[in-house]
Amino acid sequence: MSITADAVYRPQIPPRRAGGPLSTPAFLWLSWRDPLRIWSDRHFELPQIHGRGLFGEMLVVSHPDGVRRVLTENAANYVKGDLQRRVLGPLLAEGMLLAEGEDWRRARRIMAPLFTPARIGGLNRRMAEVCEARIAGWRLARRAASWTWTASCPV
């Protein structure tokens, strides 16, 4: 299947991970290799998940109404802790993902012209190529999961 800029969008569904929280090494590996796979079945079934994680207490909100409340209507109540800033700061360079309050609003106003429908429309073909590559990776991962591996190394 080939995705084109003119095609009707039918989203592919990434493989979902069963089970509970990941170990720290597994979380870091998946975050780098395939970030969508850090989300388990629970993230798609529950409107929100609360618990303690690698960076302390966390709340993952999945329901659209909750996402809107956290990101726009009540954003001031949801701040990143010191540990998150120390760990993520060097990776994210104090960019929009770490900005809060007036700094975030200012950065958003500056970036908004880059994300108008006309600008994004010009990127459709490249985004389709990236999506095709990701979907191919999911298919390969599904096939690999069904393979039987045998070791034939002399001892």
PDB file of C-alpha atoms in Angstrom:
ATOM      1  CA  MET A   1       0.000   0.000   0.000  1.00  0.00           C
ATOM      2  CA  SER A   2       1.291   3.412  -0.896  1.00  0.00           C
ATOM      3  CA  ILE A   3       0.236   6.612   0.846  1.00  0.00           C
ATOM      4  CA  THR A   4      -0.230   9.654  -1.351  1.00  0.00           C
ATOM      5  CA  ALA A   5      -1.012  13.240  -0.475  1.00  0.00           C
ATOM      6  CA  ASP A   6      -4.413  12.910  -2.178  1.00  0.00           C
ATOM      7  CA  ALA A   7      -5.444   9.629  -0.541  1.00  0.00           C
ATOM      8  CA  VAL A   8      -8.185   9.399   2.071  1.00  0.00           C
ATOM      9  CA  TYR A   9      -6.439   9.015   5.406  1.00  0.00           C
ATOM     10  CA  ARG A  10      -7.000   5.652   7.075  1.00  0.00           C
ATOM     11  CA  PRO A  11      -4.691   5.447  10.090  1.00  0.00           C
ATOM     12  CA  GLN A  12      -2.659   2.329  10.663  1.00  0.00           C
ATOM     13  CA  ILE A  13      -2.629   1.094  14.224  1.00  0.00           C
ATOM     14  CA  PRO A  14       0.780   0.536  15.799  1.00  0.00           C
ATOM     15  CA  PRO A  15       1.303  -2.695  17.710  1.00  0.00           C
ATOM     16  CA  ARG A  16       0.168  -2.217  21.280  1.00  0.00           C
ATOM     17  CA  ARG A  17       2.227  -3.370  24.177  1.00  0.00           C
ATOM     18  CA  ALA A  18       0.470  -5.577  26.704  1.00  0.00           C
ATOM     19  CA  GLY A  19       1.256  -5.397  30.385  1.00  0.00           C
ATOM     20  CA  GLY A  20       2.121  -2.844  32.985  1.00  0.00           C
ATOM     21  CA  PRO A  21       4.911  -0.328  33.456  1.00  0.00           C
ATOM     22  CA  LEU A  22       8.259  -0.868  31.742  1.00  0.00           C
ATOM     23  CA  SER A  23      11.600  -1.248  33.443  1.00  0.00           C
ATOM     24  CA  THR A  24      13.881   1.783  33.159  1.00  0.00           C
ATOM     25  CA  PRO A  25      16.135   0.241  30.462  1.00  0.00           C
ATOM     26  CA  ALA A  26      13.113  -0.934  28.427  1.00  0.00           C
ATOM     27  CA  PHE A  27      11.475   2.499  28.727  1.00  0.00           C
ATOM     28  CA  LEU A  28      14.628   4.295  27.590  1.00  0.00           C
ATOM     29  CA  TRP A  29      15.177   1.890  24.675  1.00  0.00           C
ATOM     30  CA  LEU A  30      11.589   2.157  23.418  1.00  0.00           C
ATOM     31  CA  SER A  31      11.546   5.929  23.915  1.00  0.00           C
ATOM     32  CA  TRP A  32      14.508   6.183  21.562  1.00  0.00           C
ATOM     33  CA  ARG A  33      13.625   3.383  19.108  1.00  0.00           C
ATOM     34  CA  ASP A  34       9.820   3.540  18.801  1.00  0.00           C
ATOM     35  CA  PRO A  35       8.193   6.010  21.214  1.00  0.00           C
ATOM     36  CA  LEU A  36       4.635   4.902  20.383  1.00  0.00           C
ATOM     37  CA  ARG A  37       5.385   1.516  21.926  1.00  0.00           C
ATOM     38  CA  ILE A  38       5.957   2.948  25.403  1.00  0.00           C
ATOM     39  CA  TRP A  39       2.161   3.176  25.610  1.00  0.00           C
ATOM     40  CA  SER A  40       0.495  -0.042  26.767  1.00  0.00           C
ATOM     41  CA  ASP A  41      -3.068  -1.211  26.128  1.00  0.00           C
ATOM     42  CA  ARG A  42      -4.110   0.652  29.282  1.00  0.00           C
ATOM     43  CA  HIS A  43      -3.176   4.018  27.742  1.00  0.00           C
ATOM     44  CA  PHE A  44      -5.698   3.419  24.944  1.00  0.00           C
ATOM     45  CA  GLU A  45      -8.436   2.029  27.177  1.00  0.00           C
ATOM     46  CA  LEU A  46      -8.387   4.347  30.203  1.00  0.00           C
ATOM     47  CA  PRO A  47      -9.044   8.116  30.081  1.00  0.00           C
ATOM     48  CA  GLN A  48      -6.075   8.735  32.410  1.00  0.00           C
ATOM     49  CA  ILE A  49      -3.363   6.826  34.247  1.00  0.00           C
ATOM     50  CA  HIS A  50      -1.695   8.068  37.413  1.00  0.00           C
ATOM     51  CA  GLY A  51       1.397   6.627  39.032  1.00  0.00           C
ATOM     52  CA  ARG A  52       5.079   6.952  39.787  1.00  0.00           C
ATOM     53  CA  GLY A  53       7.579   6.589  36.984  1.00  0.00           C
ATOM     54  CA  LEU A  54      11.168   7.180  36.050  1.00  0.00           C
ATOM     55  CA  PHE A  55      10.819  10.952  36.576  1.00  0.00           C
ATOM     56  CA  GLY A  56       8.587  10.839  39.652  1.00  0.00           C
ATOM     57  CA  GLU A  57       4.824  11.160  39.935  1.00  0.00           C
ATOM     58  CA  MET A  58       3.078  11.293  36.585  1.00  0.00           C
ATOM     59  CA  LEU A  59      -0.337  11.583  35.034  1.00  0.00           C
ATOM     60  CA  VAL A  60      -0.967  10.412  31.468  1.00  0.00           C
ATOM     61  CA  VAL A  61      -4.184  11.839  30.060  1.00  0.00           C
ATOM     62  CA  SER A  62      -5.632  10.180  26.958  1.00  0.00           C
ATOM     63  CA  HIS A  63      -9.213  11.401  26.683  1.00  0.00           C
ATOM     64  CA  PRO A  64      -9.515  14.429  24.329  1.00  0.00           C
ATOM     65  CA  ASP A  65     -11.441  16.489  26.903  1.00  0.00           C
ATOM     66  CA  GLY A  66      -8.742  15.850  29.504  1.00  0.00           C
ATOM     67  CA  VAL A  67      -5.947  16.654  27.048  1.00  0.00           C
ATOM     68  CA  ARG A  68      -7.638  19.969  26.183  1.00  0.00           C
ATOM     69  CA  ARG A  69      -8.000  20.819  29.880  1.00  0.00           C
ATOM     70  CA  VAL A  70      -4.356  20.020  30.702  1.00  0.00           C
ATOM     71  CA  LEU A  71      -2.783  21.681  27.661  1.00  0.00           C
ATOM     72  CA  THR A  72      -4.949  24.762  27.256  1.00  0.00           C
ATOM     73  CA  GLU A  73      -7.670  25.437  29.809  1.00  0.00           C
ATOM     74  CA  ASN A  74      -5.746  24.704  33.005  1.00  0.00           C
ATOM     75  CA  ALA A  75      -2.095  24.396  31.935  1.00  0.00           C
ATOM     76  CA  ALA A  76      -0.767  26.433  34.868  1.00  0.00           C
ATOM     77  CA  ASN A  77      -1.735  23.621  37.281  1.00  0.00           C
ATOM     78  CA  TYR A  78       0.451  21.047  35.524  1.00  0.00           C
ATOM     79  CA  VAL A  79       4.137  21.822  35.897  1.00  0.00           C
ATOM     80  CA  LYS A  80       7.259  19.789  35.290  1.00  0.00           C
ATOM     81  CA  GLY A  81       9.307  18.973  38.357  1.00  0.00           C
ATOM     82  CA  ASP A  82      12.969  19.751  39.006  1.00  0.00           C
ATOM     83  CA  LEU A  83      14.070  16.199  38.181  1.00  0.00           C
ATOM     84  CA  GLN A  84      12.300  16.312  34.809  1.00  0.00           C
ATOM     85  CA  ARG A  85      13.943  19.620  34.015  1.00  0.00           C
ATOM     86  CA  ARG A  86      17.423  18.363  34.997  1.00  0.00           C
ATOM     87  CA  VAL A  87      17.085  15.141  32.994  1.00  0.00           C
ATOM     88  CA  LEU A  88      15.140  16.425  29.982  1.00  0.00           C
ATOM     89  CA  GLY A  89      16.682  19.892  29.775  1.00  0.00           C
ATOM     90  CA  PRO A  90      19.922  18.816  28.076  1.00  0.00           C
ATOM     91  CA  LEU A  91      17.959  16.600  25.660  1.00  0.00           C
ATOM     92  CA  LEU A  92      15.288  19.158  24.802  1.00  0.00           C
ATOM     93  CA  ALA A  93      17.405  22.325  25.108  1.00  0.00           C
ATOM     94  CA  GLU A  94      14.788  24.149  27.178  1.00  0.00           C
ATOM     95  CA  GLY A  95      12.517  24.155  24.088  1.00  0.00           C
ATOM     96  CA  MET A  96       8.751  24.177  23.806  1.00  0.00           C
ATOM     97  CA  LEU A  97       8.370  20.800  25.507  1.00  0.00           C
ATOM     98  CA  LEU A  98       9.839  22.197  28.717  1.00  0.00           C
ATOM     99  CA  ALA A  99       8.561  25.769  28.448  1.00  0.00           C
ATOM    100  CA  GLU A 100       5.701  26.774  30.731  1.00  0.00           C
ATOM    101  CA  GLY A 101       3.570  29.806  31.423  1.00  0.00           C
ATOM    102  CA  GLU A 102       4.436  33.024  29.610  1.00  0.00           C
ATOM    103  CA  ASP A 103       7.573  31.481  28.049  1.00  0.00           C
ATOM    104  CA  TRP A 104       5.407  28.760  26.445  1.00  0.00           C
ATOM    105  CA  ARG A 105       2.802  31.275  25.221  1.00  0.00           C
ATOM    106  CA  ARG A 106       5.516  33.441  23.663  1.00  0.00           C
ATOM    107  CA  ALA A 107       7.174  30.460  21.965  1.00  0.00           C
ATOM    108  CA  ARG A 108       3.804  29.223  20.712  1.00  0.00           C
ATOM    109  CA  ARG A 109       2.998  32.629  19.170  1.00  0.00           C
ATOM    110  CA  ILE A 110       6.390  32.640  17.444  1.00  0.00           C
ATOM    111  CA  MET A 111       5.978  29.089  16.107  1.00  0.00           C
ATOM    112  CA  ALA A 112       2.293  29.298  15.108  1.00  0.00           C
ATOM    113  CA  PRO A 113       2.904  30.731  11.590  1.00  0.00           C
ATOM    114  CA  LEU A 114       4.963  27.642  10.748  1.00  0.00           C
ATOM    115  CA  PHE A 115       1.991  25.384  11.406  1.00  0.00           C
ATOM    116  CA  THR A 116      -0.749  26.982   9.297  1.00  0.00           C
ATOM    117  CA  PRO A 117      -2.743  24.631   7.034  1.00  0.00           C
ATOM    118  CA  ALA A 118      -0.981  26.045   3.950  1.00  0.00           C
ATOM    119  CA  ARG A 119       2.507  25.399   5.402  1.00  0.00           C
ATOM    120  CA  ILE A 120       1.639  21.923   6.655  1.00  0.00           C
ATOM    121  CA  GLY A 121       0.003  21.099   3.317  1.00  0.00           C
ATOM    122  CA  GLY A 122       3.352  21.586   1.638  1.00  0.00           C
ATOM    123  CA  LEU A 123       4.830  18.863   3.842  1.00  0.00           C
ATOM    124  CA  ASN A 124       2.205  16.199   3.054  1.00  0.00           C
ATOM    125  CA  ARG A 125       4.380  14.169   0.692  1.00  0.00           C
ATOM    126  CA  ARG A 126       7.335  14.019   3.129  1.00  0.00           C
ATOM    127  CA  MET A 127       5.068  13.189   6.076  1.00  0.00           C
ATOM    128  CA  ALA A 128       3.516  10.382   3.998  1.00  0.00           C
ATOM    129  CA  GLU A 129       6.991   8.966   3.293  1.00  0.00           C
ATOM    130  CA  VAL A 130       7.898   9.007   6.981  1.00  0.00           C
ATOM    131  CA  CYS A 131       4.571   7.359   7.874  1.00  0.00           C
ATOM    132  CA  GLU A 132       5.104   4.631   5.262  1.00  0.00           C
ATOM    133  CA  ALA A 133       8.529   3.869   6.715  1.00  0.00           C
ATOM    134  CA  ARG A 134       7.128   3.667  10.259  1.00  0.00           C
ATOM    135  CA  ILE A 135       4.268   1.384   9.166  1.00  0.00           C
ATOM    136  CA  ALA A 136       6.738  -0.882   7.359  1.00  0.00           C
ATOM    137  CA  GLY A 137       8.692  -1.094  10.616  1.00  0.00           C
ATOM    138  CA  TRP A 138       5.559  -2.182  12.480  1.00  0.00           C
ATOM    139  CA  ARG A 139       4.935  -4.911   9.903  1.00  0.00           C
ATOM    140  CA  LEU A 140       8.527  -6.111  10.201  1.00  0.00           C
ATOM    141  CA  ALA A 141       8.242  -6.111  14.017  1.00  0.00           C
ATOM    142  CA  ARG A 142       5.057  -8.242  13.823  1.00  0.00           C
ATOM    143  CA  ARG A 143       6.747 -10.746  11.501  1.00  0.00           C
ATOM    144  CA  ALA A 144       9.868 -10.869  13.688  1.00  0.00           C
ATOM    145  CA  ALA A 145       7.708 -11.563  16.755  1.00  0.00           C
ATOM    146  CA  SER A 146       6.411 -14.719  15.072  1.00  0.00           C
ATOM    147  CA  TRP A 147       9.852 -16.046  14.031  1.00  0.00           C
ATOM    148  CA  THR A 148      11.458 -18.908  15.911  1.00  0.00           C
ATOM    149  CA  TRP A 149      15.069 -18.176  16.738  1.00  0.00           C
ATOM    150  CA  THR A 150      17.598 -20.950  17.152  1.00  0.00           C
ATOM    151  CA  ALA A 151      21.140 -20.579  18.342  1.00  0.00           C
ATOM    152  CA  SER A 152      23.792 -22.716  16.672  1.00  0.00           C
ATOM    153  CA  CYS A 153      26.919 -21.432  18.357  1.00  0.00           C
ATOM    154  CA  PRO A 154      29.634 -23.911  19.350  1.00  0.00           C
ATOM    155  CA  VAL A 155      30.275 -23.892  23.068  1.00  0.00           C
TER     156      VAL A 155
END
